[in-house]
Amino acid sequence: SSGNMSVTVALDQTETGINPVRGWLVVTEGEKKGTSFVIHGEQNSIGRGQNFDLNLYFDKAVSSDGNAVIAYDSQSRKFFLSPALGKGKNNIYRNDSILLMPAELSDYDKITFGTTAFVFRSFCNESFTY
């Protein structure tokens, strides 16, 4: 083995060693069409850089200061999208409308950061949770 192989490792772990999937963002428009990003519980930071949970390194139009946060609320089993107010310098869009305040996400919502569009899908919801 050369030791140069790239391995994906979960950084945030629960006491069981697993950070469960709560939902996904799937790229539908842009350079990485077809790529998926996992949404975990609590706060998921989104931006261009290694320090973000969802690292959109490939889109130079995404803020390196952070563009947004997707939060999963385990009590209500709902997801919320919030712009990184006062941090990110780029607008974000939900269903082609600018998002200036936190908003609840629904399955198949279109979310746009920079030049990349995503479709949101929940895994945990009113029908299922861990």
Backbone as JSON, one array per atom type, in Angstrom:
{
  "sequence": "SSGNMSVTVALDQTETGINPVRGWLVVTEGEKKGTSFVIHGEQNSIGRGQNFDLNLYFDKAVSSDGNAVIAYDSQSRKFFLSPALGKGKNNIYRNDSILLMPAELSDYDKITFGTTAFVFRSFCNESFTY",
  "N": [[0.84, -1.19, 0.0], [0.51, 2.22, -0.8], [0.01, 4.29, 0.92], [-1.0, 6.72, 0.26], [-3.66, 6.93, -0.22], [-6.88, 8.43, -0.29], [-9.05, 8.9, 2.38], [-12.27, 9.06, 3.73], [-13.29, 10.43, 6.73], [-15.37, 10.57, 9.52], [-15.7, 13.43, 11.47], [-17.17, 14.46, 13.61], [-18.47, 12.78, 16.3], [-20.83, 10.67, 17.95], [-21.5, 9.32, 21.23], [-21.56, 6.66, 20.58], [-19.85, 6.47, 18.53], [-20.77, 7.05, 16.05], [-22.04, 9.42, 13.8], [-25.08, 10.08, 13.03], [-26.73, 10.12, 9.82], [-28.92, 12.67, 8.85], [-30.07, 13.96, 6.75], [-29.74, 15.13, 3.3], [-27.94, 17.15, 0.92], [-28.11, 17.47, -2.5], [-26.25, 18.06, -5.37], [-27.59, 19.72, -8.09], [-27.23, 21.53, -10.09], [-24.4, 22.94, -11.57], [-20.8, 22.65, -11.16], [-20.3, 20.21, -9.78], [-22.43, 18.41, -10.28], [-24.69, 15.93, -9.22], [-23.29, 15.13, -7.01], [-23.42, 14.38, -3.51], [-24.05, 15.74, -0.25], [-23.8, 15.1, 3.15], [-26.07, 15.75, 5.76], [-25.9, 16.24, 9.16], [-26.95, 15.86, 12.62], [-28.02, 18.68, 14.65], [-26.13, 21.67, 14.16], [-24.99, 22.44, 10.92], [-22.44, 23.75, 9.26], [-21.89, 25.75, 6.34], [-19.75, 26.48, 3.74], [-16.89, 27.75, 1.91], [-14.18, 26.07, 2.43], [-11.95, 24.25, 4.62], [-12.8, 24.22, 7.28], [-15.54, 24.0, 7.4], [-18.6, 22.15, 7.79], [-19.99, 21.31, 5.51], [-18.18, 21.52, 2.86], [-17.77, 23.57, 0.29], [-15.68, 23.76, -1.62], [-15.18, 23.83, -4.34], [-16.59, 25.86, -5.54], [-16.02, 29.0, -6.29], [-17.6, 31.2, -5.89], [-18.81, 30.92, -3.51], [-18.83, 31.94, -0.15], [-15.82, 32.19, 1.69], [-15.9, 32.8, 4.29], [-18.06, 31.62, 5.3], [-21.25, 30.62, 4.37], [-23.81, 29.76, 5.1], [-26.01, 28.01, 7.43], [-27.3, 24.82, 8.07], [-29.63, 23.55, 10.17], [-30.63, 20.8, 12.16], [-33.38, 20.02, 14.03], [-33.9, 17.94, 16.59], [-36.05, 17.65, 18.31], [-38.38, 18.7, 17.07], [-38.08, 17.42, 14.72], [-37.38, 18.71, 12.37], [-35.86, 20.65, 9.72], [-33.8, 23.52, 9.25], [-32.78, 26.34, 7.38], [-30.36, 28.8, 7.47], [-29.05, 31.96, 6.68], [-25.61, 32.99, 6.92], [-25.49, 35.43, 8.67], [-23.88, 38.53, 8.77], [-21.45, 37.36, 8.47], [-20.82, 35.6, 6.05], [-20.51, 36.87, 2.74], [-22.04, 36.51, 0.55], [-25.15, 36.12, -1.15], [-27.79, 33.79, -0.45], [-30.14, 31.41, -1.74], [-33.45, 30.16, -1.58], [-35.57, 28.08, -3.21], [-35.37, 29.79, -5.44], [-35.72, 32.32, -4.34], [-34.37, 35.05, -2.53], [-32.81, 34.43, 0.6], [-33.08, 35.81, 3.65], [-33.6, 35.5, 6.28], [-33.79, 32.92, 8.84], [-35.28, 29.85, 7.7], [-37.69, 27.22, 7.49], [-36.92, 24.07, 6.05], [-38.16, 22.08, 3.39], [-38.72, 18.85, 1.9], [-37.3, 18.49, -1.3], [-36.84, 21.19, -1.66], [-35.16, 23.76, -3.41], [-31.91, 24.88, -3.12], [-29.58, 27.45, -3.37], [-26.21, 28.2, -3.45], [-23.72, 30.4, -4.26], [-22.65, 29.52, -7.46], [-23.81, 27.09, -7.49], [-26.47, 24.81, -7.35], [-28.66, 23.01, -5.22], [-30.67, 20.19, -4.22], [-32.69, 19.64, -1.45], [-33.06, 16.9, 0.76], [-34.74, 15.14, 3.28], [-33.93, 12.7, 5.78], [-34.43, 11.94, 8.4], [-37.54, 12.67, 9.83], [-41.04, 13.5, 10.35], [-41.92, 10.91, 10.11], [-39.83, 9.19, 10.7], [-37.07, 8.69, 12.91], [-33.94, 8.39, 14.63]],
  "CA": [[0.0, 0.0, 0.0], [1.34, 3.42, -0.94], [-0.28, 5.2, 2.02], [-1.48, 8.0, -0.28], [-5.08, 6.84, -0.54], [-7.74, 9.37, 0.4], [-10.06, 8.22, 3.17], [-13.21, 9.96, 4.37], [-13.42, 10.11, 8.14], [-16.32, 11.43, 10.22], [-15.02, 14.16, 12.53], [-18.07, 14.58, 14.75], [-18.96, 11.45, 16.65], [-21.64, 10.55, 19.15], [-20.89, 8.39, 22.17], [-21.47, 5.33, 19.96], [-18.86, 6.53, 17.47], [-21.45, 7.28, 14.77], [-22.8, 10.67, 13.7], [-26.09, 9.62, 12.08], [-27.25, 10.92, 8.71], [-30.27, 13.23, 9.07], [-30.58, 14.38, 5.45], [-28.73, 15.34, 2.28], [-28.03, 18.12, -0.17], [-27.61, 16.87, -3.74], [-25.98, 19.08, -6.37], [-28.39, 19.53, -9.3], [-26.72, 22.46, -11.1], [-23.06, 23.4, -11.26], [-19.64, 21.82, -11.49], [-20.31, 18.89, -9.13], [-23.77, 17.84, -10.41], [-24.79, 14.53, -8.82], [-22.59, 14.93, -5.74], [-24.27, 14.58, -2.33], [-23.44, 16.17, 1.0], [-24.57, 14.59, 4.28], [-26.45, 16.66, 6.84], [-25.96, 15.53, 10.44], [-27.77, 16.52, 13.63], [-27.64, 20.0, 15.15], [-25.73, 22.72, 13.23], [-24.11, 22.06, 9.82], [-21.96, 24.98, 8.64], [-21.69, 25.63, 4.9], [-18.88, 27.52, 3.21], [-15.77, 27.29, 1.08], [-13.01, 25.92, 3.28], [-11.82, 23.0, 5.39], [-13.41, 24.3, 8.6], [-16.99, 23.91, 7.31], [-19.14, 20.79, 7.73], [-20.21, 21.1, 4.07], [-17.11, 22.31, 2.24], [-18.04, 23.78, -1.13], [-14.37, 24.23, -2.09], [-15.16, 23.87, -5.81], [-17.37, 27.0, -6.04], [-15.34, 30.22, -5.84], [-18.61, 32.2, -5.58], [-19.27, 30.66, -2.15], [-18.01, 32.69, 0.79], [-14.86, 31.46, 2.52], [-16.23, 33.15, 5.67], [-19.26, 30.88, 5.68], [-22.41, 31.09, 3.63], [-25.09, 29.42, 5.72], [-26.07, 26.89, 8.37], [-28.5, 23.99, 8.09], [-29.79, 22.97, 11.5], [-31.66, 19.77, 12.36], [-33.93, 20.05, 15.39], [-34.36, 16.58, 16.87], [-37.33, 17.69, 19.01], [-39.48, 18.88, 16.1], [-37.72, 16.62, 13.54], [-37.42, 19.62, 11.23], [-34.61, 21.25, 9.26], [-33.88, 24.96, 9.03], [-31.68, 26.95, 6.66], [-30.14, 30.16, 7.93], [-27.86, 32.61, 6.12], [-24.59, 33.35, 7.9], [-25.63, 36.89, 8.74], [-22.73, 39.23, 9.32], [-20.22, 36.62, 8.16], [-20.71, 35.4, 4.61], [-20.8, 38.07, 1.95], [-22.79, 36.11, -0.63], [-26.55, 35.78, -0.95], [-28.23, 32.41, -0.67], [-31.5, 31.38, -2.27], [-34.3, 28.97, -1.37], [-36.6, 28.07, -4.25], [-35.1, 30.96, -6.28], [-35.96, 33.58, -3.64], [-33.29, 35.34, -1.59], [-33.11, 34.05, 1.98], [-32.47, 36.77, 4.56], [-33.92, 35.06, 7.64], [-33.91, 31.45, 8.9], [-36.53, 29.31, 7.15], [-37.81, 25.76, 7.53], [-36.72, 23.39, 4.78], [-39.05, 20.98, 3.02], [-38.16, 17.97, 0.87], [-37.23, 18.98, -2.68], [-36.5, 22.61, -1.77], [-33.95, 24.09, -4.15], [-31.06, 25.8, -2.37], [-28.47, 27.89, -4.22], [-25.06, 28.89, -2.88], [-22.8, 30.71, -5.35], [-23.12, 29.06, -8.77], [-24.21, 25.69, -7.31], [-27.82, 24.58, -6.83], [-28.85, 21.73, -4.54], [-32.0, 19.81, -3.77], [-32.66, 19.14, -0.07], [-33.87, 15.73, 1.11], [-34.64, 14.72, 4.68], [-33.99, 11.28, 6.11], [-35.21, 12.0, 9.63], [-38.7, 13.55, 9.67], [-42.15, 13.09, 11.22], [-42.15, 9.47, 9.97], [-38.68, 8.4, 11.15], [-35.89, 9.26, 13.53], [-33.15, 7.38, 15.35]],
  "C": [[0.88, 1.24, 0.0], [1.12, 4.39, 0.22], [-0.81, 6.54, 1.55], [-2.97, 7.99, -0.58], [-5.87, 7.82, 0.31], [-8.85, 8.61, 1.11], [-10.97, 9.27, 3.8], [-13.42, 9.5, 5.8], [-14.42, 11.08, 8.76], [-15.61, 12.1, 11.39], [-15.88, 14.27, 13.78], [-18.65, 13.22, 15.07], [-19.8, 11.5, 17.91], [-20.92, 9.57, 20.07], [-20.77, 6.98, 21.6], [-20.44, 5.31, 18.83], [-19.45, 6.79, 16.1], [-22.18, 8.62, 14.85], [-23.86, 10.43, 12.63], [-26.46, 10.63, 11.0], [-28.65, 11.39, 9.07], [-30.91, 13.63, 7.75], [-29.42, 14.59, 4.49], [-29.01, 16.61, 1.49], [-27.41, 17.43, -1.38], [-27.45, 17.98, -4.77], [-26.76, 18.75, -7.64], [-27.96, 20.45, -10.43], [-25.35, 22.92, -10.65], [-22.02, 22.33, -11.53], [-19.74, 20.39, -10.94], [-21.69, 18.22, -9.18], [-23.76, 16.35, -10.08], [-24.09, 14.2, -7.51], [-23.56, 15.16, -4.59], [-23.44, 14.98, -1.13], [-24.36, 15.73, 2.13], [-24.83, 15.69, 5.29], [-26.59, 15.81, 8.1], [-26.86, 16.31, 11.39], [-27.2, 17.87, 14.02], [-27.24, 20.94, 14.01], [-24.75, 22.17, 12.19], [-23.69, 23.34, 9.1], [-21.63, 24.73, 7.17], [-20.84, 26.8, 4.43], [-17.78, 26.9, 2.36], [-14.54, 27.26, 1.96], [-13.1, 24.68, 4.14], [-12.58, 23.04, 6.71], [-14.93, 24.23, 8.58], [-17.43, 22.46, 7.2], [-19.42, 20.4, 6.28], [-19.28, 22.06, 3.34], [-17.35, 22.39, 0.75], [-16.81, 24.41, -1.8], [-14.33, 24.5, -3.59], [-15.86, 25.1, -6.39], [-16.77, 28.29, -5.47], [-16.33, 31.34, -5.52], [-19.22, 31.99, -4.2], [-18.31, 31.33, -1.18], [-17.08, 31.78, 1.58], [-15.06, 31.79, 4.0], [-17.46, 32.39, 6.17], [-20.47, 31.47, 5.01], [-23.71, 30.87, 4.38], [-24.91, 28.31, 6.75], [-27.38, 26.15, 8.11], [-28.53, 23.33, 9.46], [-30.88, 21.91, 11.46], [-32.08, 19.84, 13.81], [-34.55, 18.69, 15.69], [-35.69, 16.57, 17.63], [-38.49, 17.8, 18.03], [-39.3, 18.01, 14.86], [-37.81, 17.46, 12.27], [-36.04, 20.19, 10.95], [-34.84, 22.73, 9.0], [-32.62, 25.42, 8.32], [-31.56, 28.39, 7.1], [-28.92, 30.74, 7.23], [-26.89, 32.94, 7.24], [-24.52, 34.87, 8.01], [-24.42, 37.52, 9.41], [-21.41, 38.54, 9.05], [-20.06, 36.51, 6.66], [-21.13, 36.65, 3.85], [-21.66, 37.76, 0.73], [-24.22, 35.76, -0.27], [-26.77, 34.28, -1.13], [-29.7, 32.46, -1.05], [-32.17, 30.07, -1.91], [-35.45, 29.08, -2.34], [-36.57, 29.37, -5.05], [-35.47, 32.3, -5.66], [-34.84, 33.8, -2.64], [-33.73, 34.99, -0.18], [-32.34, 34.98, 2.9], [-32.67, 36.4, 6.02], [-33.96, 33.54, 7.66], [-35.28, 31.0, 8.4], [-36.52, 27.79, 7.27], [-37.62, 25.2, 6.13], [-37.73, 22.27, 4.62], [-38.36, 20.14, 1.96], [-38.33, 18.6, -0.51], [-37.09, 20.49, -2.79], [-35.21, 22.74, -2.56], [-33.18, 25.14, -3.35], [-29.88, 26.16, -3.27], [-27.46, 28.67, -3.39], [-24.12, 29.16, -4.04], [-23.39, 30.3, -6.68], [-23.62, 27.62, -8.71], [-25.61, 25.62, -6.72], [-27.92, 23.16, -6.29], [-30.34, 21.46, -4.39], [-31.83, 19.21, -2.38], [-33.55, 17.91, 0.05], [-33.65, 15.4, 2.58], [-34.57, 13.2, 4.75], [-34.8, 11.15, 7.4], [-36.32, 13.03, 9.42], [-39.81, 13.05, 10.57], [-42.39, 11.58, 11.18], [-41.03, 8.62, 10.55], [-37.65, 9.26, 11.87], [-35.16, 8.13, 14.22], [-33.56, 7.37, 16.8]]
}
